[in-house]
CSV table of C-alpha atoms in Angstrom, one decimal:
chain,number,residue,atom,x,y,z
J,1142,MET,CA,72.4,-8.1,-68.0
J,1143,LEU,CA,73.7,-8.8,-64.7
J,1144,ALA,CA,75.4,-5.6,-64.2
J,1145,ILE,CA,72.5,-3.7,-64.9
J,1146,LEU,CA,70.7,-6.3,-62.7
J,1147,ALA,CA,73.8,-5.2,-59.8
J,1148,GLY,CA,73.0,-1.6,-60.8
J,1149,CYS,CA,69.5,-1.8,-59.9
J,1150,THR,CA,70.0,-3.5,-56.8
J,1151,LEU,CA,72.4,-1.3,-55.5
J,1152,LEU,CA,70.8,1.9,-56.2
J,1153,PRO,CA,68.3,2.5,-53.5
J,1154,ALA,CA,71.0,1.3,-50.6
J,1155,PRO,CA,72.0,4.9,-49.9
J,1156,VAL,CA,68.3,5.9,-49.7
J,1157,LEU,CA,67.5,3.0,-46.7
J,1158,ALA,CA,71.2,3.5,-45.5
J,1159,GLN,CA,70.0,7.3,-45.1
J,1160,ASP,CA,66.4,6.5,-43.4
J,1161,GLU,CA,67.8,4.0,-41.0
J,1162,SER,CA,70.4,6.7,-40.2
J,1163,ASP,CA,67.9,9.6,-39.0
J,1164,PRO,CA,67.6,9.1,-35.0
J,1165,SER,CA,64.8,11.8,-35.4
J,1166,SER,CA,62.3,9.9,-37.9
J,1167,LEU,CA,62.6,6.7,-35.4
J,1168,SER,CA,62.4,8.4,-31.9
J,1169,GLU,CA,58.9,10.1,-33.6
J,1170,LEU,CA,57.4,6.6,-35.2
J,1171,ARG,CA,58.2,4.7,-31.5
J,1172,SER,CA,56.6,7.6,-29.4
J,1173,GLU,CA,53.7,7.9,-31.6
J,1174,VAL,CA,53.2,3.8,-31.6
J,1175,ALA,CA,53.5,4.3,-28.0
J,1176,ARG,CA,50.8,6.9,-27.9
J,1177,GLN,CA,48.5,5.1,-30.0
J,1178,LYS,CA,49.2,2.0,-27.2
J,1179,GLU,CA,48.2,4.0,-24.6
J,1180,LEU,CA,45.0,5.8,-26.1
J,1181,ILE,CA,43.7,1.8,-27.3
J,1182,GLU,CA,44.3,0.6,-23.8
J,1183,HIS,CA,42.7,3.3,-21.8
J,1184,GLN,CA,39.6,3.2,-24.0
J,1185,GLY,CA,39.4,-1.0,-23.9
J,1186,ALA,CA,39.5,-0.1,-20.1
J,1187,LEU,CA,36.3,3.0,-20.6
J,1188,LEU,CA,34.7,0.2,-23.0
J,1189,ARG,CA,34.9,-2.5,-20.5
J,1190,LEU,CA,33.4,-0.2,-17.3
J,1191,GLN,CA,30.6,1.2,-19.6
J,1192,GLN,CA,29.8,-2.4,-20.3
J,1193,GLU,CA,29.8,-3.6,-17.2
J,1194,GLN,CA,27.4,-0.4,-16.1
J,1195,ILE,CA,25.0,-1.7,-19.2
J,1196,ASP,CA,25.4,-5.2,-17.9
J,1197,ASP,CA,24.3,-3.9,-14.2
J,1198,LEU,CA,21.5,-1.3,-15.8
J,1199,ARG,CA,19.7,-4.1,-17.9
J,1200,ASP,CA,19.4,-6.7,-14.8
J,1201,ARG,CA,18.0,-3.7,-12.8
J,1202,ILE,CA,15.3,-3.6,-15.4
J,1203,VAL,CA,14.5,-7.1,-15.8
J,1204,GLY,CA,14.4,-7.4,-12.2
J,1205,GLU,CA,12.0,-4.2,-12.2
J,1206,ASP,CA,9.7,-5.3,-14.6
J,1207,VAL,CA,8.8,-8.7,-12.8
J,1208,ALA,CA,9.1,-7.7,-9.5
J,1209,VAL,CA,7.3,-4.4,-9.5
J,1210,SER,CA,4.9,-4.2,-12.2
J,1211,LEU,CA,2.2,-6.6,-10.9
J,1212,ARG,CA,0.1,-5.4,-13.6
J,1213,GLY,CA,2.2,-6.2,-16.3
J,1214,ARG,CA,3.9,-9.5,-16.2
J,1215,GLY,CA,3.6,-12.5,-13.5
J,1216,PRO,CA,6.5,-15.2,-13.9
J,1217,ALA,CA,5.1,-17.2,-16.5
J,1218,GLN,CA,5.3,-14.4,-18.6
J,1219,GLY,CA,7.3,-15.3,-21.7
J,1220,GLY,CA,10.0,-12.1,-22.2
J,1221,THR,CA,10.6,-8.8,-20.2
J,1222,PRO,CA,11.4,-5.2,-21.7
J,1223,GLY,CA,15.3,-6.3,-21.1
J,1224,ALA,CA,15.2,-9.2,-23.5
J,1225,SER,CA,16.2,-7.2,-26.5
J,1226,GLN,CA,19.0,-5.9,-24.5
J,1227,ALA,CA,20.2,-9.3,-23.4
J,1228,ASN,CA,20.9,-10.5,-26.8
J,1229,GLU,CA,22.7,-7.8,-28.2
J,1230,PRO,CA,26.2,-8.6,-28.3
J,1231,ALA,CA,28.4,-8.1,-25.5
J,1232,GLY,CA,30.7,-5.5,-27.6
J,1233,ALA,CA,28.6,-3.6,-28.8
J,1234,LEU,CA,29.3,0.3,-28.2
J,1235,PRO,CA,26.7,2.3,-26.1
J,1236,ASP,CA,25.1,5.5,-27.4
J,1237,ARG,CA,26.6,7.9,-25.5
J,1238,PRO,CA,30.0,9.2,-24.9
J,1239,VAL,CA,32.4,6.5,-23.4
J,1240,GLY,CA,32.7,6.6,-19.7
J,1241,VAL,CA,29.5,8.6,-18.9
J,1242,ALA,CA,27.1,6.4,-16.9
J,1243,PRO,CA,23.5,6.2,-17.6
J,1244,PRO,CA,21.0,7.7,-15.7
J,1245,GLU,CA,19.0,5.3,-13.7
J,1246,PRO,CA,15.6,4.9,-15.2
J,1247,GLU,CA,12.3,5.8,-13.1
J,1248,ALA,CA,10.3,2.9,-12.9
J,1249,ARG,CA,6.4,3.2,-12.5
J,1250,VAL,CA,5.8,1.3,-10.0
J,1251,GLU,CA,2.0,-0.1,-11.0
J,1252,VAL,CA,0.7,-2.2,-8.0
J,1253,ALA,CA,-3.5,-3.2,-8.3
J,1254,ALA,CA,-3.7,-6.1,-5.6
J,1255,VAL,CA,-1.9,-4.1,-2.6
J,1256,PRO,CA,-4.6,-2.7,0.0
J,1257,GLU,CA,-6.6,0.4,-0.9
J,1258,GLY,CA,-4.0,3.7,0.1
J,1259,GLN,CA,-1.2,1.7,-0.3
J,1260,GLY,CA,-0.5,1.6,-4.2
J,1261,VAL,CA,1.2,4.0,-6.1
J,1262,LEU,CA,-0.5,7.8,-6.4
J,1263,THR,CA,-2.2,9.2,-8.9
J,1264,PRO,CA,-0.7,10.9,-12.1
J,1265,ALA,CA,-0.2,14.6,-12.1
J,1266,GLY,CA,-3.6,15.9,-13.9
J,1267,ARG,CA,-5.1,12.4,-14.1
J,1268,PHE,CA,-8.5,12.0,-12.1
J,1269,VAL,CA,-10.1,8.7,-10.5
J,1270,PHE,CA,-13.3,7.8,-10.0
J,1271,ASP,CA,-13.7,5.2,-7.5
J,1272,PRO,CA,-16.5,3.4,-6.6
J,1273,SER,CA,-16.8,0.3,-3.7
J,1274,VAL,CA,-19.1,-1.9,-2.1
J,1275,GLU,CA,-18.3,-3.5,1.6
J,1276,TYR,CA,-20.6,-6.3,3.0
J,1277,THR,CA,-19.3,-7.0,6.8
J,1278,PHE,CA,-21.0,-9.5,9.4
J,1279,ALA,CA,-19.8,-9.9,13.2
J,1280,SER,CA,-21.5,-11.8,15.5
J,1281,ASN,CA,-20.8,-11.4,19.4
J,1282,THR,CA,-22.1,-13.5,22.4
J,1283,ARG,CA,-22.0,-11.7,26.2
J,1284,LEU,CA,-23.0,-13.0,29.3
J,1285,VAL,CA,-23.8,-10.3,32.1
J,1286,PHE,CA,-24.4,-10.9,36.1
J,1287,ARG,CA,-25.5,-7.7,37.8
J,1288,GLY,CA,-25.7,-8.5,41.8
J,1289,ILE,CA,-23.7,-9.7,44.6
J,1290,GLU,CA,-22.2,-13.2,45.2
J,1291,LEU,CA,-23.2,-14.9,48.6
J,1292,VAL,CA,-20.8,-17.9,48.6
J,1293,PRO,CA,-20.0,-20.1,45.2
J,1294,GLY,CA,-22.5,-20.9,43.3
J,1295,ILE,CA,-25.1,-18.8,45.2
J,1296,GLN,CA,-26.4,-15.3,43.3
J,1297,ILE,CA,-28.6,-12.6,44.1
J,1298,GLY,CA,-29.5,-10.5,41.0
J,1299,LEU,CA,-29.5,-10.5,37.4
J,1300,ILE,CA,-28.2,-12.6,34.8
J,1301,GLU,CA,-28.4,-11.5,31.5
J,1302,ALA,CA,-27.2,-12.9,28.1
J,1303,SER,CA,-27.1,-11.3,24.6
J,1304,ASP,CA,-26.6,-12.5,21.1
J,1305,ALA,CA,-25.9,-10.1,18.4
J,1306,ASP,CA,-26.0,-10.3,14.8
J,1307,ARG,CA,-24.9,-7.6,12.7
J,1308,GLU,CA,-24.6,-6.6,9.3
J,1309,THR,CA,-23.4,-3.5,7.5
J,1310,LEU,CA,-23.6,-3.1,3.3
J,1311,THR,CA,-21.1,0.4,2.9
J,1312,SER,CA,-21.5,1.5,-0.4
J,1313,THR,CA,-18.5,4.5,-1.0
J,1314,VAL,CA,-17.8,6.7,-3.6
J,1315,ALA,CA,-13.8,8.0,-3.3
J,1316,PHE,CA,-12.4,10.6,-5.8
J,1317,ARG,CA,-8.8,11.0,-6.2
J,1318,TYR,CA,-6.7,13.6,-8.6
J,1319,GLY,CA,-2.8,13.7,-8.9
J,1320,LEU,CA,-1.9,17.4,-7.9
J,1321,THR,CA,1.7,16.6,-9.1
J,1322,ASN,CA,3.5,13.2,-9.8
J,1323,ARG,CA,4.1,13.4,-6.0
J,1324,LEU,CA,1.2,14.5,-4.5
J,1325,GLU,CA,-2.5,13.4,-5.1
J,1326,ILE,CA,-6.0,14.4,-2.8
J,1327,GLU,CA,-9.0,11.7,-2.4
J,1328,GLY,CA,-12.6,12.4,-0.9
J,1329,ARG,CA,-14.6,9.4,0.5
J,1330,LEU,CA,-18.4,9.3,1.3
J,1331,PRO,CA,-19.8,6.5,2.4
J,1332,TYR,CA,-23.7,5.3,2.6
J,1333,LEU,CA,-24.6,2.5,5.3
J,1334,ILE,CA,-26.9,0.2,5.5
J,1335,ARG,CA,-27.2,-1.3,9.1
J,1336,SER,CA,-29.0,-4.3,9.9
J,1337,ASP,CA,-28.9,-5.9,13.4
J,1338,ARG,CA,-30.5,-9.0,15.4
J,1339,ILE,CA,-30.3,-8.3,19.4
J,1340,GLU,CA,-31.4,-11.2,21.8
J,1341,VAL,CA,-31.7,-10.4,25.0
J,1342,VAL,CA,-32.2,-12.9,28.0
J,1343,GLN,CA,-32.7,-11.7,31.5
J,1344,GLN,CA,-33.0,-14.4,34.3
J,1345,ARG,CA,-34.4,-13.5,37.7
J,1346,ASP,CA,-37.2,-14.8,39.4
J,1347,GLU,CA,-38.3,-15.8,35.8
J,1348,GLY,CA,-36.5,-16.1,32.3
J,1349,ILE,CA,-37.3,-13.0,30.4
J,1350,THR,CA,-36.7,-13.2,26.2
J,1351,ARG,CA,-36.5,-10.2,24.1
J,1352,GLU,CA,-35.6,-10.1,20.3
J,1353,VAL,CA,-34.8,-6.3,19.0
J,1354,ARG,CA,-34.6,-6.0,15.3
J,1355,LEU,CA,-33.0,-2.5,14.4
J,1356,LYS,CA,-32.0,-1.3,10.8
J,1357,GLU,CA,-31.0,2.1,9.6
J,1358,ASN,CA,-29.5,3.8,6.6
J,1359,ASP,CA,-27.6,6.7,6.3
J,1360,PHE,CA,-24.6,8.8,5.6
J,1361,GLY,CA,-21.2,8.1,7.1
J,1362,ASP,CA,-18.7,9.8,8.4
J,1363,ALA,CA,-16.7,11.8,5.3
J,1364,GLU,CA,-13.3,11.6,4.4
J,1365,PHE,CA,-10.5,13.8,3.4
J,1366,SER,CA,-6.8,13.0,2.5
J,1367,LEU,CA,-3.4,13.8,1.4
J,1368,ARG,CA,-0.6,11.2,0.0
J,1369,TYR,CA,3.1,12.2,-0.7
J,1370,GLN,CA,5.5,10.1,-2.1
J,1371,PHE,CA,8.7,10.8,-0.8
J,1372,ASN,CA,11.2,8.7,-3.5
J,1373,ARG,CA,11.1,8.1,-6.8
J,1374,PRO,CA,11.0,4.1,-7.4
J,1375,LEU,CA,14.4,3.3,-8.7
J,1376,GLY,CA,15.1,-0.3,-9.5
J,1377,GLU,CA,14.6,-2.6,-6.1
J,1378,ARG,CA,14.4,0.1,-3.6
J,1379,PRO,CA,11.4,0.7,-1.5
J,1380,VAL,CA,8.8,3.4,-2.5
J,1381,TRP,CA,8.3,5.6,0.7
J,1382,LEU,CA,4.4,7.2,0.9
J,1383,GLY,CA,3.0,9.7,3.8
J,1384,THR,CA,-0.4,9.8,4.0
J,1385,LEU,CA,-2.6,12.6,6.0
J,1386,ARG,CA,-6.5,11.7,6.3
J,1387,VAL,CA,-8.8,13.9,8.3
J,1388,LYS,CA,-12.1,12.4,9.3
J,1389,SER,CA,-14.9,14.0,9.8
J,1390,ASN,CA,-18.2,13.8,12.0
J,1391,THR,CA,-21.0,13.6,9.5
J,1392,GLY,CA,-22.7,10.2,10.3
J,1393,ARG,CA,-25.4,9.8,12.5
J,1394,SER,CA,-23.3,9.2,16.4
J,1395,PRO,CA,-24.2,6.8,18.6
J,1396,PHE,CA,-24.7,9.5,21.3
J,1397,GLU,CA,-27.7,10.2,19.2
J,1398,ILE,CA,-29.5,7.1,19.4
J,1399,PRO,CA,-32.3,6.2,22.6
J,1400,ILE,CA,-31.8,3.2,24.9
J,1401,ASP,CA,-34.6,1.3,26.5
J,1402,SER,CA,-34.6,-0.2,30.3
J,1403,PHE,CA,-32.6,-3.0,28.9
J,1404,GLY,CA,-29.9,-0.9,27.8
J,1405,VAL,CA,-30.3,-1.9,24.4
J,1406,ALA,CA,-30.3,0.8,21.7
J,1407,GLN,CA,-33.5,2.1,19.8
J,1408,GLY,CA,-31.7,2.6,16.4
J,1409,LEU,CA,-28.2,2.3,15.0
J,1410,ALA,CA,-25.1,5.2,14.6
J,1411,THR,CA,-23.7,5.3,11.1
J,1412,GLY,CA,-20.7,7.5,12.1
J,1413,SER,CA,-18.5,7.7,15.0
J,1414,GLY,CA,-19.4,11.2,16.3
J,1415,PHE,CA,-15.9,12.5,16.5
J,1416,TRP,CA,-13.7,14.1,14.5
J,1417,GLY,CA,-10.2,12.2,13.8
J,1418,VAL,CA,-6.9,12.8,12.4
J,1419,GLN,CA,-5.0,10.0,10.8
J,1420,PRO,CA,-0.7,10.6,9.9
J,1421,GLY,CA,0.6,7.1,8.8
J,1422,VAL,CA,3.5,6.4,6.4
J,1423,SER,CA,3.4,3.3,4.4
J,1424,PHE,CA,6.1,1.2,2.0
J,1425,LEU,CA,6.6,-0.7,-1.3
J,1426,LEU,CA,9.5,-2.9,-1.9
J,1427,PRO,CA,10.3,-4.6,-5.0
J,1428,SER,CA,11.3,-8.4,-4.4
J,1429,ASP,CA,11.2,-10.1,-7.8
J,1430,PRO,CA,9.1,-11.4,-8.4
J,1431,ALA,CA,6.5,-10.0,-5.7
J,1432,VAL,CA,5.9,-6.9,-4.4
J,1433,ILE,CA,6.3,-6.4,-0.6
J,1434,TYR,CA,3.9,-3.9,1.1
J,1435,GLY,CA,3.3,-2.8,4.8
J,1436,GLY,CA,2.6,0.6,6.4
J,1437,ILE,CA,1.8,2.0,10.3
J,1438,ASN,CA,-0.6,4.8,10.7
J,1439,TYR,CA,-2.1,6.3,14.2
J,1440,LEU,CA,-5.6,7.6,14.6
J,1441,TYR,CA,-6.1,10.5,17.1
J,1442,HIS,CA,-9.9,11.2,17.7
J,1443,ILE,CA,-10.6,14.8,19.1
J,1444,PRO,CA,-12.4,14.8,22.1
J,1445,ALA,CA,-15.7,16.3,22.6
J,1446,ASN,CA,-18.4,17.5,25.0
J,1447,ILE,CA,-21.6,15.3,24.8
J,1448,ASP,CA,-24.1,17.0,27.6
J,1449,ARG,CA,-26.9,15.2,27.0
J,1450,GLU,CA,-28.9,12.4,28.6
J,1451,VAL,CA,-28.8,8.8,27.0
J,1452,GLY,CA,-31.0,6.3,28.5
J,1453,GLY,CA,-31.7,8.4,32.1
J,1454,ILE,CA,-27.7,8.8,32.4
J,1455,GLU,CA,-25.9,11.9,31.9
J,1456,ILE,CA,-23.5,11.7,29.4
J,1457,GLY,CA,-20.6,14.7,29.8
J,1458,ARG,CA,-17.0,14.8,27.9
J,1459,VAL,CA,-16.3,12.0,26.1
J,1460,ASP,CA,-12.3,11.1,25.3
J,1461,PRO,CA,-12.6,8.3,22.4
J,1462,GLY,CA,-9.7,6.3,22.5
J,1463,ASP,CA,-7.0,6.5,19.6
J,1464,SER,CA,-5.7,3.9,17.8
J,1465,VAL,CA,-2.5,2.3,16.4
J,1466,SER,CA,-2.6,0.0,13.1
J,1467,ALA,CA,-0.4,-1.5,11.3
J,1468,ASN,CA,-0.2,-4.2,8.3
J,1469,LEU,CA,2.1,-6.1,6.0
J,1470,GLY,CA,1.9,-8.6,3.1
J,1471,PHE,CA,2.6,-8.7,-0.6
J,1472,GLY,CA,1.4,-8.9,-4.0
J,1473,PHE,CA,2.1,-11.4,-7.1
J,1474,ALA,CA,1.0,-11.5,-10.3
J,1475,LEU,CA,0.0,-14.5,-12.1
J,1476,ASN,CA,-0.3,-12.9,-15.5
J,1477,PRO,CA,-0.3,-9.6,-17.0
J,1478,ARG,CA,-4.4,-9.1,-16.0
J,1479,PHE,CA,-4.6,-11.2,-12.8
J,1480,SER,CA,-2.7,-10.7,-9.5
J,1481,TYR,CA,-3.4,-11.2,-5.8
J,1482,SER,CA,-2.1,-10.2,-2.4
J,1483,LEU,CA,-2.0,-11.8,1.3
J,1484,GLY,CA,-1.7,-9.6,4.1
J,1485,TYR,CA,-2.1,-9.6,7.8
J,1486,GLN,CA,-3.6,-6.3,9.4
J,1487,HIS,CA,-3.7,-5.3,13.7
J,1488,SER,CA,-5.2,-2.6,15.1
J,1489,TYR,CA,-5.1,-1.7,18.9
J,1490,ILE,CA,-7.8,0.6,20.2
J,1491,MET,CA,-7.2,2.2,23.1
J,1492,SER,CA,-9.7,2.6,26.1
J,1493,THR,CA,-12.2,5.6,25.8
J,1494,THR,CA,-12.8,7.9,28.5
J,1495,THR,CA,-16.4,8.9,29.3
J,1496,GLU,CA,-17.5,10.9,32.0
J,1497,ILE,CA,-20.9,9.8,33.2
J,1498,GLU,CA,-22.7,11.6,36.1
J,1499,GLY,CA,-19.9,13.3,36.7
J,1500,ILE,CA,-17.7,10.5,37.1
J,1501,MET,CA,-14.5,9.6,34.9
J,1502,GLN,CA,-15.2,6.0,33.8
J,1503,ARG,CA,-12.8,3.9,31.5
J,1504,SER,CA,-13.5,1.3,28.9
J,1505,ASN,CA,-11.3,-1.5,27.8
J,1506,SER,CA,-9.1,-1.4,25.0
J,1507,LEU,CA,-9.6,-3.8,21.8
J,1508,GLN,CA,-7.6,-5.9,19.7
J,1509,VAL,CA,-8.8,-6.3,15.9
J,1510,GLY,CA,-6.6,-8.2,14.0
J,1511,ARG,CA,-7.6,-9.6,10.4
J,1512,LEU,CA,-6.3,-11.7,7.7
J,1513,ASN,CA,-6.5,-10.4,4.1
J,1514,LEU,CA,-6.3,-11.7,0.9
J,1515,GLY,CA,-6.7,-9.3,-2.1
J,1516,LEU,CA,-7.6,-10.2,-6.0
J,1517,SER,CA,-7.2,-7.9,-9.0
J,1518,TYR,CA,-8.0,-8.1,-12.7
J,1519,GLN,CA,-7.3,-5.8,-15.3
J,1520,ALA,CA,-10.7,-5.3,-17.7
J,1521,ASN,CA,-9.0,-2.5,-19.8
J,1522,ARG,CA,-6.6,0.0,-20.0
J,1523,ASN,CA,-8.4,2.4,-17.8
J,1524,THR,CA,-10.3,0.1,-15.1
J,1525,LEU,CA,-9.4,-2.5,-12.8
J,1526,LEU,CA,-11.9,-4.9,-10.6
J,1527,ASN,CA,-10.3,-5.5,-7.0
J,1528,TRP,CA,-12.0,-8.1,-4.5
J,1529,VAL,CA,-10.8,-7.7,-0.8
J,1530,PHE,CA,-11.5,-10.8,1.5
J,1531,ALA,CA,-11.0,-9.7,5.5
J,1532,PHE,CA,-11.2,-12.8,7.9
J,1533,GLY,CA,-11.1,-11.9,11.6
J,1534,VAL,CA,-8.8,-13.6,13.6
J,1535,THR,CA,-9.1,-11.8,17.1
J,1536,SER,CA,-12.3,-11.8,19.1
J,1537,ASP,CA,-12.9,-8.1,18.5
J,1538,ALA,CA,-12.7,-8.1,15.2
J,1539,PRO,CA,-15.5,-9.1,12.7
J,1540,ASP,CA,-16.1,-12.1,11.3
J,1541,VAL,CA,-15.8,-11.5,7.8
J,1542,SER,CA,-15.7,-8.6,5.2
J,1543,VAL,CA,-16.1,-8.8,1.1
J,1544,THR,CA,-15.1,-5.9,-0.4
J,1545,LEU,CA,-15.7,-4.8,-3.9
J,1546,ARG,CA,-13.7,-2.1,-6.0
J,1547,MET,CA,-14.0,-0.5,-9.1
J,1548,PRO,CA,-11.5,2.4,-9.9
J,1549,PHE,CA,-11.8,4.3,-13.3
J,1550,THR,CA,-9.2,6.4,-14.2
J,1551,HIS,CA,-9.7,9.7,-16.3
């Protein structure tokens, strides 16, 4: 029995000795193991790089959803579109070739509470009907002395004081159409209802008090605009928009209004009386959890020859003052339906040059500053309700303005 076992033990020995003594087989095996090890290390490096890219992309999507889509979510929202990706295992393999970076997603910036004309564009082929109603109240008081002062306290002439309260209700019909995803066209036609109360007090030999109440309702200056989006909304990068607006003179010109001997107009204008061209640029900057907006534009008024007599005075060529306007603010969403915005807008209106009786005269420039508060509510998928409250902070600005807009998307 022992002999048999010894024989069985000794039988494979020549075979093992033969395998170990074959140097070519051992070298091939070692080379194959080295190649497999190198391949595994290379694939591991690619997987780590791919995972870093996925994590970076997920962080952008999560921040972008809160910061950019003001209609969709605010800080109180429980989840985000990136939550499902955040819960995935860190080692999950991507559904694309290893080492190929995924394309950066194109975010749709939906900002409901930012000022009109600074939001995202209308998608290609979509139509927006945007009616609005705006109420504006302005008051001012002037004291004018027409005469000479002999010595301090002794004046010869006419002292005139005027107090004016002006109310304007503007109903505007606006249409927007998306020519492409980056280009839209807009048309606006306002209808104004104006009511002014002007009290004039003149003191010469005796005091004269006169109160004038004026009312007017007519169409205002129609406008046409083109807006172009320069870049795609990607991540937390700013979105740049360019605007070109053309203002007509379809409203009632102030030079068509008769003036009495007191220098008080007998009617009210509903337009500027001049054509204007306004280029501008604006931006939207996502900044978690808000969206910052801003812009600047320049309004160029085209001079015109009036060549008519107004209040007994011959008016020749008039070069209305151009204006530069800028604004800055932010929008914030409190929940999926409600958002608000705060901002400041300032306009510098340059002096107007008027030819009066053949002599060129220049008016004073104006500074118009307003503090804006905007509220937006998503009534349904295609309808928004926007309220804008503007408060004048300079002497040349209207006291208060309230606007209600209700855009419908089709």
